[in-house]
């Protein structure tokens, strides 16, 4: 396809294939392999042994998807004195391999989806997701997560990272404060939204989209804050940009982050990225 | 499965269902966008399925600041009581391993809703047109046997061209012919399913190449309008379509002033 400036870009066809695959030719072995693969890709919601009840009571669910969103909740909210992990989403896919992913919770620092609960009160849950969830697993991921919660007046807040390069605007972005937040909300969400709305033709895909779709269809109030940033790795400025998203929420209190935690999150990337160290 | 936005689900009995196939150049989807935006159809529900890649955005057909922030999802249903028309818009590709499942879901929804007919808007690779397809109009149609009885006459009056079958073994033998819609996504699969299930269904498609497919969408919309009369047409020229605001920036961001 040719663009405005005439350069030719190779684009893949959204029509998937030249012709529908003739899967009528498939033999028993193919069916068996396909079935096993499907089984392996199933997403499981696992509770820690100390969680007694089958479904957790939840009035506010915060989902943080991406490195910076996860870093934000870790540094500003998840104080170990007040929060403890209660479960995790176990899933296997081409970018999230390993024999242990299905049976044990992800080790600290490893990519994964961990659910935290507030020690006092306990009706606020935070799901921190740093691992890759494949396109075919997204729907299941949300179904499984919401099936594991007792929804009583549930509100959902989704925080998600996005590269600024994906943001479409007619105005040149120069001079605009980067990073910035854009919001989307479901029709059931009636509270104040603390950032401008995401304007057309911008869209959101991936895990945040799957969660919002689920909430819209099931009438759950939900809001998504998409953080457009020009830094790919964990970075304290990008993390701070999430602050307005939760400032008016009564259920969680933002704490000033300790320098040690911030450093732990951001340092790991600097060392490898610098050519001269 | 269809999930209504209202408490009481709408009845689609004897309605016409319009839907796109996710196909080359997304022409079907663009044409459906044009129809929804021009007729200002209200949203009545979602088609909630695990066969489509999730996606959300704000209202693609926003007309004012009040409705600009209504969430839109990957598959939504719009409807018009006056025209007895339901329109399913699909905004993302189908997950490859679930194409069969998706076809099954669509077919069972069509059957359970009691649509009088279903029209699929689709496209096919222009570069794969064979000698007999190359001449004349790039627009084609297909009718299932069940719809042929009803609509065949009208289609003949319009002098539409049926999608030609191609040889299974070109250059060797022409005795065996098959239906071939390269780049058409689920079009052929859905068509054959509907033939088998005796469902009244039509495929309306255009041969095109990837690129700026807006003119193709207009062509497909006009073609469909000749048959279904969704939109009043002036004595000369084509109907006045309304481009949705979400079509802006189709080719990326604005040009940075610093380059001049």
Coordinates of C-alpha atoms in Angstrom, one line a residue:
Chain A
X1 CA 0.0 0.0 0.0
X2 CA 1.2 3.5 -0.8
X3 CA 1.2 6.2 1.8
X4 CA 0.8 10.0 1.6
X5 CA 4.4 10.4 0.7
X6 CA 4.4 7.6 -1.9
X7 CA 6.5 5.1 -0.1
X8 CA 5.2 1.6 -0.4
X9 CA 4.6 -0.3 2.8
X10 CA 4.0 -4.0 3.0
X11 CA 0.7 -4.7 4.8
X12 CA -0.6 -8.0 5.8
X13 CA -4.2 -8.9 4.8
X14 CA -6.7 -8.7 7.6
X15 CA -8.6 -11.4 5.7
X16 CA -6.2 -13.8 7.4
X17 CA -5.6 -16.2 4.5
X18 CA -6.0 -16.4 0.8
X19 CA -8.6 -19.0 1.2
X20 CA -10.2 -20.5 4.3
X21 CA -8.1 -23.3 5.5
X22 CA -9.7 -26.6 4.4
X23 CA -9.7 -28.0 7.8
X24 CA -12.1 -30.7 6.7
X25 CA -9.0 -32.6 5.6
X26 CA -7.7 -32.7 9.1
X27 CA -7.1 -36.2 10.5
X28 CA -7.5 -37.5 14.0
X29 CA -4.0 -36.7 14.9
X30 CA -4.4 -33.1 13.9
X31 CA -7.5 -32.8 15.9
X32 CA -5.8 -34.4 18.9
X33 CA -2.8 -31.9 18.6
X34 CA -5.2 -29.0 18.3
X35 CA -7.2 -30.1 21.3
X36 CA -4.0 -30.5 23.4
X37 CA -2.7 -27.1 22.4
X38 CA -6.0 -25.5 23.2
X39 CA -5.9 -27.2 26.6
X40 CA -2.4 -26.0 27.3
X41 CA -3.4 -22.5 26.5
X42 CA -6.3 -22.5 28.9
X43 CA -6.1 -19.7 31.5
X44 CA -6.5 -20.6 35.2
X45 CA -7.3 -18.4 38.1
X46 CA -5.4 -19.8 41.1
X47 CA -5.9 -18.8 44.7
X48 CA -3.1 -18.9 47.3
X49 CA -3.6 -21.7 49.9
X50 CA -4.5 -19.3 52.7
X51 CA -7.5 -18.0 50.8
X52 CA -10.4 -19.9 52.1
X53 CA -13.4 -18.8 50.2
X54 CA -14.0 -19.8 46.6
X55 CA -14.9 -16.3 45.5
X56 CA -13.4 -13.1 46.8
X57 CA -15.6 -10.2 47.7
X58 CA -14.7 -7.2 45.7
X59 CA -16.0 -3.7 45.4
X60 CA -13.2 -2.1 43.5
X61 CA -10.9 -3.9 41.2
X62 CA -7.8 -2.2 39.8
X63 CA -6.1 -3.8 36.9
X64 CA -2.6 -2.6 36.0
X65 CA -1.4 -3.8 32.6
X66 CA 2.1 -3.2 31.4
X67 CA 5.5 -2.4 33.0
X68 CA 4.8 1.2 34.0
X69 CA 1.2 0.6 35.2
X70 CA 2.5 -2.3 37.3
X71 CA 5.4 -0.2 38.5
X72 CA 3.0 2.6 39.5
X73 CA 0.8 0.3 41.7
X74 CA 4.0 -1.3 43.2
X75 CA 5.5 2.0 44.2
X76 CA 2.5 4.1 45.1
X77 CA 0.0 1.6 46.5
X78 CA 1.3 -1.9 47.2
X79 CA 2.9 -1.4 50.5
X80 CA 3.6 -4.9 51.9
X81 CA 2.4 -3.9 55.3
X82 CA -1.1 -3.3 53.9
X83 CA -1.4 -5.6 50.9
X84 CA -0.8 -9.3 50.4
X85 CA -1.0 -11.5 47.3
X86 CA -4.0 -13.8 47.2
X87 CA -3.9 -15.3 43.8
X88 CA -2.6 -15.3 40.3
X89 CA -3.6 -16.0 36.7
X90 CA -1.7 -19.0 35.4
X91 CA -1.3 -19.1 31.7
X92 CA 1.0 -20.5 29.1
X93 CA 1.7 -19.1 25.6
X94 CA 4.5 -18.7 23.1
X95 CA 6.0 -15.7 25.0
X96 CA 5.2 -16.9 28.5
X97 CA 6.8 -20.4 28.6
X98 CA 8.2 -22.4 31.4
X99 CA 7.2 -25.6 33.2
X100 CA 6.2 -23.9 36.4
X101 CA 3.9 -21.2 35.0
X102 CA 0.8 -23.3 35.6
X103 CA 1.5 -24.5 39.1
X104 CA 3.3 -21.9 41.1
X105 CA 2.9 -18.2 41.5
X106 CA 5.3 -16.0 39.6
X107 CA 8.5 -15.2 41.5
X108 CA 9.1 -11.5 42.4
X109 CA 10.4 -9.7 39.4
X110 CA 9.2 -12.4 37.0
X111 CA 6.4 -11.5 34.5
X112 CA 3.0 -12.7 35.6
X113 CA -0.5 -11.7 36.7
X114 CA -0.7 -11.5 40.5
X115 CA -3.8 -10.4 42.5
X116 CA -3.4 -8.5 45.7
X117 CA -5.9 -7.9 48.4
X118 CA -6.0 -5.1 51.0
X119 CA -5.4 -6.6 54.5
X120 CA -7.9 -4.3 56.2
X121 CA -11.3 -4.2 54.7
X122 CA -10.3 -6.5 51.9
X123 CA -12.9 -5.4 49.3
X124 CA -10.3 -3.8 47.1
X125 CA -8.3 -6.0 44.8
X126 CA -5.4 -5.1 42.5
X127 CA -4.4 -7.3 39.6
X128 CA -0.9 -6.5 38.4
X129 CA -0.3 -7.9 34.9
X130 CA 3.2 -7.8 33.4
X131 CA 3.1 -10.9 31.3
X132 CA 2.0 -11.3 27.7
X133 CA -1.5 -12.6 27.3
X134 CA -2.1 -13.9 23.7
X135 CA -5.0 -12.6 21.6
X136 CA -6.8 -15.9 21.9
X137 CA -6.5 -15.9 25.7
X138 CA -7.7 -12.4 26.4
X139 CA -11.4 -13.2 26.4
X140 CA -10.8 -16.2 28.7
X141 CA -8.6 -14.2 31.0
X142 CA -11.3 -11.7 31.7
X143 CA -14.1 -14.3 32.0
X144 CA -12.0 -16.3 34.5
X145 CA -11.0 -13.3 36.6
X146 CA -14.6 -11.9 36.9
X147 CA -16.0 -15.4 37.5
X148 CA -13.7 -15.6 40.6
X149 CA -15.0 -12.5 42.2
X150 CA -18.2 -11.8 44.2
X151 CA -19.4 -8.6 42.6
X152 CA -21.2 -6.3 45.0
X153 CA -21.2 -2.8 43.7
X154 CA -18.1 -3.5 41.7
X155 CA -16.2 -0.7 40.0
X156 CA -13.2 -1.5 37.8
X157 CA -10.3 0.8 37.0
X158 CA -7.8 -0.3 34.3
X159 CA -4.4 1.3 34.0
X160 CA -2.5 0.6 30.9
X161 CA 0.7 1.5 29.1
X162 CA 0.8 2.6 25.5
X163 CA 3.6 3.9 23.2
X164 CA 3.1 7.5 22.0
X165 CA 3.9 6.3 18.5
X166 CA 0.4 4.7 18.5
X167 CA -1.4 7.9 19.3
X168 CA -3.0 9.4 16.3
X169 CA -3.6 13.1 16.1
X170 CA -4.0 15.8 13.4
X171 CA -1.9 18.2 15.6
X172 CA 1.8 17.7 15.8
X173 CA 2.6 16.4 19.3
X174 CA 5.6 18.7 19.8
X175 CA 5.2 20.8 22.9
X176 CA 2.5 18.6 24.4
X177 CA 3.3 17.2 27.8
X178 CA 4.3 13.5 27.4
X179 CA 3.4 11.2 29.1
X180 CA -0.3 12.0 29.2
X181 CA -3.5 10.0 30.2
X182 CA -6.5 9.3 28.0
X183 CA -9.7 7.7 29.3
X184 CA -12.4 5.4 28.1
X185 CA -15.4 4.5 30.2
X186 CA -18.3 2.0 30.0
X187 CA -21.9 3.3 29.9
X188 CA -22.5 2.2 33.5
X189 CA -19.7 4.3 34.8
X190 CA -21.1 7.5 36.2
X191 CA -18.3 9.0 38.3
X192 CA -15.9 11.7 37.3
X193 CA -13.2 10.9 34.9
X194 CA -9.9 12.5 35.7
X195 CA -8.4 12.9 32.3
X196 CA -9.5 13.9 28.8
X197 CA -11.3 11.1 26.8
X198 CA -9.5 9.1 24.1
X199 CA -10.5 10.7 20.9
X200 CA -11.3 9.0 17.6
X201 CA -9.7 7.4 15.6
X202 CA -7.6 6.1 18.5
X203 CA -8.5 2.7 19.8
X204 CA -7.3 0.4 22.6
X205 CA -6.5 -3.3 22.1
X206 CA -5.1 -6.1 24.2
X207 CA -5.9 -6.8 27.8
X208 CA -7.4 -3.4 28.7
X209 CA -9.8 -3.7 25.7
X210 CA -10.8 -7.3 26.8
X211 CA -11.6 -6.0 30.3
X212 CA -13.6 -3.0 29.1
X213 CA -15.6 -5.1 26.5
X214 CA -16.5 -7.5 29.3
X215 CA -17.6 -4.7 31.6
X216 CA -19.6 -2.9 28.9
X217 CA -21.4 -6.0 27.9
X218 CA -22.2 -7.0 31.5
X219 CA -23.1 -3.5 32.7
X220 CA -20.2 -3.2 35.1
X221 CA -19.0 0.4 35.7
X222 CA -15.4 0.6 34.5
X223 CA -12.9 3.2 33.5
X224 CA -9.7 2.8 31.6
X225 CA -6.7 5.2 31.8
X226 CA -4.3 4.7 28.9
X227 CA -0.9 6.3 29.5
X228 CA 0.8 7.4 26.4
X229 CA 4.5 7.6 27.0
X230 CA 7.7 7.9 24.9
X231 CA 9.7 5.6 27.2
X232 CA 9.4 1.9 26.6
X233 CA 11.0 0.7 29.8
X234 CA 10.0 1.4 33.4
X235 CA 10.4 5.1 34.2
X236 CA 9.4 7.2 37.2
X237 CA 8.0 10.1 35.2
X238 CA 5.6 7.8 33.3
X239 CA 4.6 6.1 36.5
X240 CA 3.8 9.4 38.2
X241 CA 1.5 10.2 35.2
X242 CA -1.0 7.6 36.5
X243 CA -1.5 9.6 39.8
X244 CA -4.6 11.6 38.7
X245 CA -6.3 8.3 37.8
X246 CA -6.6 7.2 41.4
X247 CA -6.5 10.5 43.4
X248 CA -10.3 10.8 43.7
X249 CA -10.7 7.2 44.6
X250 CA -11.6 6.6 48.3
X251 CA -10.8 3.0 48.3
X252 CA -7.0 3.3 47.8
X253 CA -4.6 5.7 49.3
X254 CA -1.6 6.7 47.3
X255 CA 1.6 6.8 49.3
X256 CA 4.8 8.7 48.5
X257 CA 7.1 6.1 47.0
X258 CA 10.3 5.3 48.7
X259 CA 13.4 5.9 46.6
X260 CA 14.5 2.4 47.1
X261 CA 11.5 0.9 45.5
X262 CA 11.5 3.3 42.6
X263 CA 15.2 2.6 42.0
X264 CA 14.5 -1.2 42.0
X265 CA 12.0 -0.7 39.2
X266 CA 13.8 1.7 37.0
X267 CA 17.5 0.7 37.5
X268 CA 17.4 -2.7 35.9
X269 CA 16.8 -1.2 32.5
X270 CA 19.5 1.5 32.5
X271 CA 22.4 -0.8 32.9
X272 CA 21.8 -2.8 29.7
X273 CA 20.6 0.0 27.6
X274 CA 23.7 2.2 27.9
X275 CA 26.3 1.5 25.3
X276 CA 29.1 3.0 27.5
X277 CA 28.8 1.1 30.7
Chain B
X1 CA -23.8 -14.4 21.3
X2 CA -26.0 -11.3 21.0
X3 CA -26.3 -9.2 24.2
X4 CA -28.9 -6.5 24.1
X5 CA -28.1 -3.1 25.6
X6 CA -31.7 -2.7 26.7
X7 CA -33.5 -4.8 29.3
X8 CA -35.9 -6.1 26.7
X9 CA -34.1 -7.4 23.7
X10 CA -35.3 -6.2 20.3
X11 CA -37.1 -8.5 18.0
X12 CA -35.4 -9.0 14.6
X13 CA -38.3 -11.1 13.1
X14 CA -38.4 -10.5 9.4
X15 CA -35.6 -7.9 9.5
X16 CA -32.7 -7.8 7.0
X17 CA -29.3 -8.4 8.5
X18 CA -26.3 -6.6 7.0
X19 CA -22.9 -7.6 8.1
X20 CA -19.3 -7.3 6.8
X21 CA -16.8 -10.1 6.2
X22 CA -13.3 -9.0 7.5
X23 CA -11.7 -9.1 4.1
X24 CA -9.1 -7.5 1.9
X25 CA -9.0 -3.7 2.3
X26 CA -11.7 -3.9 5.0
X27 CA -14.2 -2.8 2.3
X28 CA -17.2 -4.6 3.9
X29 CA -16.5 -3.0 7.2
X30 CA -16.1 0.5 5.7
X31 CA -19.3 0.1 3.7
X32 CA -21.1 -0.9 6.9
X33 CA -19.6 2.2 8.6
X34 CA -21.1 4.3 5.9
X35 CA -24.5 2.8 6.2
X36 CA -24.6 3.2 10.0
X37 CA -23.3 6.7 9.9
X38 CA -25.5 7.9 7.1
X39 CA -28.7 6.3 8.5
X40 CA -27.7 7.3 12.0
X41 CA -28.7 3.9 13.3
X42 CA -28.9 3.5 17.1
X43 CA -26.9 0.8 18.8
X44 CA -29.1 -2.0 20.2
X45 CA -26.5 -4.5 21.4
X46 CA -23.2 -6.3 21.2
X47 CA -22.1 -9.5 19.6
X48 CA -20.0 -10.9 22.5
X49 CA -17.8 -13.7 21.4
X50 CA -14.3 -15.1 22.1
X51 CA -13.7 -15.5 18.4
X52 CA -12.8 -11.9 17.8
X53 CA -9.8 -10.0 19.0
X54 CA -10.9 -7.5 21.7
X55 CA -10.8 -3.8 20.9
X56 CA -12.5 -0.7 22.4
X57 CA -12.7 2.9 21.4
X58 CA -15.0 5.9 21.7
X59 CA -18.1 6.4 19.5
X60 CA -17.0 6.1 15.9
X61 CA -20.2 7.8 14.7
X62 CA -20.2 10.7 17.1
X63 CA -22.4 13.6 16.0
X64 CA -22.1 15.8 19.1
X65 CA -20.1 16.2 22.3
X66 CA -22.7 14.3 24.3
X67 CA -22.4 11.0 22.4
X68 CA -18.7 11.3 21.6
X69 CA -17.7 9.3 24.7
X70 CA -20.0 6.3 24.3
X71 CA -17.8 3.2 24.3
X72 CA -17.7 1.0 21.2
X73 CA -16.5 -2.6 21.1
X74 CA -15.3 -5.1 18.6
X75 CA -18.7 -6.3 17.4
X76 CA -21.9 -4.2 17.8
X77 CA -25.4 -4.4 16.4
X78 CA -27.3 -1.4 15.2
X79 CA -30.9 -1.4 14.0
X80 CA -33.6 0.6 12.3
X81 CA -37.3 -0.2 12.9
X82 CA -38.5 1.8 10.0
X83 CA -36.3 0.0 7.5
X84 CA -36.6 -3.3 9.3
X85 CA -32.8 -3.4 9.2
X86 CA -30.2 -4.8 11.6
X87 CA -26.6 -4.1 11.0
X88 CA -23.7 -6.0 12.6
X89 CA -20.4 -4.2 12.5
X90 CA -17.3 -6.2 13.1
X91 CA -14.2 -4.1 13.9
X92 CA -11.4 -6.7 14.5
X93 CA -10.1 -9.8 12.8
X94 CA -11.3 -13.2 13.7
X95 CA -8.9 -15.3 15.7
X96 CA -7.6 -17.9 13.3
X97 CA -8.2 -21.0 15.3
X98 CA -11.8 -19.9 16.0
X99 CA -13.0 -19.2 12.5
X100 CA -15.3 -22.2 12.5
X101 CA -16.7 -21.4 15.9
X102 CA -17.4 -17.9 14.7
X103 CA -19.3 -19.1 11.6
X104 CA -21.3 -21.5 13.8
X105 CA -22.2 -18.6 16.2
X106 CA -23.3 -16.3 13.4
X107 CA -25.4 -19.0 11.7
X108 CA -27.1 -19.9 14.9
X109 CA -27.8 -16.3 15.7
X110 CA -29.3 -15.8 12.2
X111 CA -31.5 -18.8 12.7
X112 CA -32.7 -17.9 16.1
X113 CA -33.4 -14.3 15.3
X114 CA -35.6 -15.0 12.4
X115 CA -34.0 -12.6 9.9
X116 CA -35.8 -12.5 6.6
X117 CA -32.5 -12.3 4.8
X118 CA -28.8 -11.8 5.5
X119 CA -26.5 -9.8 3.3
X120 CA -22.7 -10.1 3.7
X121 CA -20.6 -7.2 2.4
X122 CA -17.2 -8.5 1.3
X123 CA -14.2 -8.1 -1.0
X124 CA -11.7 -10.2 -2.9
X125 CA -8.2 -9.7 -4.2
X126 CA -8.3 -7.8 -7.5
X127 CA -5.0 -9.4 -8.6
X128 CA -6.5 -12.8 -8.5
X129 CA -9.3 -12.1 -11.0
X130 CA -9.1 -14.6 -13.8
X131 CA -9.7 -13.9 -17.6
X132 CA -13.5 -14.1 -17.4
X133 CA -13.7 -12.0 -14.3
X134 CA -11.4 -9.3 -15.6
X135 CA -13.8 -7.6 -17.9
X136 CA -16.4 -5.1 -16.8
X137 CA -17.6 -4.2 -13.3
X138 CA -15.6 -5.3 -10.2
X139 CA -18.8 -5.9 -8.3
X140 CA -20.3 -9.4 -7.9
X141 CA -23.1 -11.2 -6.0
X142 CA -23.9 -14.6 -4.7
X143 CA -27.3 -15.9 -3.5
X144 CA -28.0 -19.0 -1.5
X145 CA -30.7 -21.3 -3.2
X146 CA -33.2 -20.3 -0.5
X147 CA -32.9 -16.6 -1.4
X148 CA -32.6 -17.3 -5.1
X149 CA -36.4 -18.0 -5.3
X150 CA -37.2 -14.7 -3.7
X151 CA -34.6 -12.2 -4.9
X152 CA -33.4 -13.9 -8.1
X153 CA -35.9 -12.0 -10.3
X154 CA -35.0 -8.6 -8.8
X155 CA -31.3 -9.2 -9.1
X156 CA -31.8 -10.2 -12.8
X157 CA -33.5 -6.9 -13.4
X158 CA -30.5 -5.1 -11.9
X159 CA -28.3 -6.9 -14.4
X160 CA -25.9 -7.9 -11.6
X161 CA -23.1 -10.3 -12.3
X162 CA -22.8 -13.5 -10.3
X163 CA -19.4 -14.4 -8.9
X164 CA -17.9 -16.7 -11.4
X165 CA -16.7 -20.1 -10.4
X166 CA -13.1 -20.9 -11.3
X167 CA -11.5 -24.2 -12.5
X168 CA -10.1 -26.3 -9.7
X169 CA -7.2 -27.3 -12.0
X170 CA -6.7 -24.2 -14.3
X171 CA -5.1 -25.0 -17.6
X172 CA -5.5 -28.7 -17.3
X173 CA -9.2 -29.3 -17.2
X174 CA -12.2 -27.0 -16.9
X175 CA -14.6 -29.7 -16.0
X176 CA -14.4 -29.2 -12.3
X177 CA -15.3 -25.8 -11.1
X178 CA -15.3 -24.3 -7.6
X179 CA -16.2 -21.1 -5.8
X180 CA -13.0 -19.2 -5.0
X181 CA -13.0 -15.9 -3.0
X182 CA -9.3 -15.2 -2.2
X183 CA -8.9 -12.6 0.5
X184 CA -12.6 -12.9 1.4
X185 CA -12.0 -14.2 4.9
X186 CA -15.1 -16.0 6.2
X187 CA -17.2 -15.1 3.1
X188 CA -17.0 -18.5 1.4
X189 CA -17.4 -20.4 4.6
X190 CA -20.4 -18.5 5.7
X191 CA -22.0 -18.8 2.3
X192 CA -21.5 -22.5 2.1
X193 CA -22.8 -22.9 5.7
X194 CA -25.9 -20.9 4.8
X195 CA -26.4 -23.0 1.6
X196 CA -26.3 -26.1 3.8
X197 CA -28.6 -24.8 6.4
X198 CA -31.1 -23.4 3.9
X199 CA -30.7 -19.8 5.1
X200 CA -31.7 -16.9 2.9
X201 CA -28.3 -15.1 2.4
X202 CA -26.6 -13.0 -0.2
X203 CA -23.0 -12.1 -0.6
X204 CA -22.2 -8.7 -2.3
X205 CA -18.6 -8.2 -3.0
X206 CA -16.1 -6.1 -4.9
X207 CA -12.6 -6.9 -6.3
X208 CA -10.1 -4.5 -4.8
X209 CA -6.5 -4.0 -3.7
X210 CA -5.2 -2.9 -0.3
X211 CA -4.6 0.8 -0.1
X212 CA -7.1 3.7 0.2
X213 CA -10.2 1.6 0.1
X214 CA -12.7 4.4 0.7
X215 CA -13.8 4.6 -3.0
X216 CA -14.4 0.8 -2.9
X217 CA -16.6 1.2 0.1
X218 CA -18.6 3.9 -1.7
X219 CA -18.9 1.7 -4.8
X220 CA -20.1 -1.3 -2.7
X221 CA -22.5 0.9 -0.7
X222 CA -24.1 2.3 -3.9
X223 CA -24.3 -1.2 -5.4
X224 CA -26.1 -2.5 -2.3
X225 CA -28.4 0.5 -2.3
X226 CA -29.5 -0.2 -5.8
X227 CA -31.0 -3.5 -4.5
X228 CA -32.1 -2.7 -1.0
X229 CA -33.0 1.1 -1.3
X230 CA -31.7 2.0 2.1
X231 CA -31.1 5.5 1.1
X232 CA -33.0 7.9 -1.2
X233 CA -31.1 8.3 -4.5
X234 CA -31.2 11.5 -6.6
X235 CA -32.4 11.1 -10.2
X236 CA -28.8 11.4 -11.3
X237 CA -25.7 10.5 -9.5
X238 CA -25.3 8.4 -6.4
X239 CA -26.8 8.7 -2.9
X240 CA -25.3 11.1 -0.4
X241 CA -23.3 9.1 2.0
X242 CA -22.0 10.4 5.3
X243 CA -18.4 9.6 6.2
X244 CA -18.1 8.9 9.9
X245 CA -15.6 11.1 11.9
X246 CA -13.6 8.0 12.8
X247 CA -12.3 7.8 9.2
X248 CA -10.0 10.7 9.7
X249 CA -6.2 10.1 9.9
X250 CA -6.5 6.9 8.0
X251 CA -3.0 7.4 6.8
X252 CA -1.4 8.4 10.1
X253 CA -0.8 11.6 11.9
X254 CA -0.8 15.2 10.7
X255 CA 2.4 16.4 9.0
X256 CA 4.9 18.0 11.5
X257 CA 5.3 21.7 10.6
X258 CA 9.0 21.5 11.3
X259 CA 9.7 19.6 8.0
X260 CA 8.9 22.7 5.9

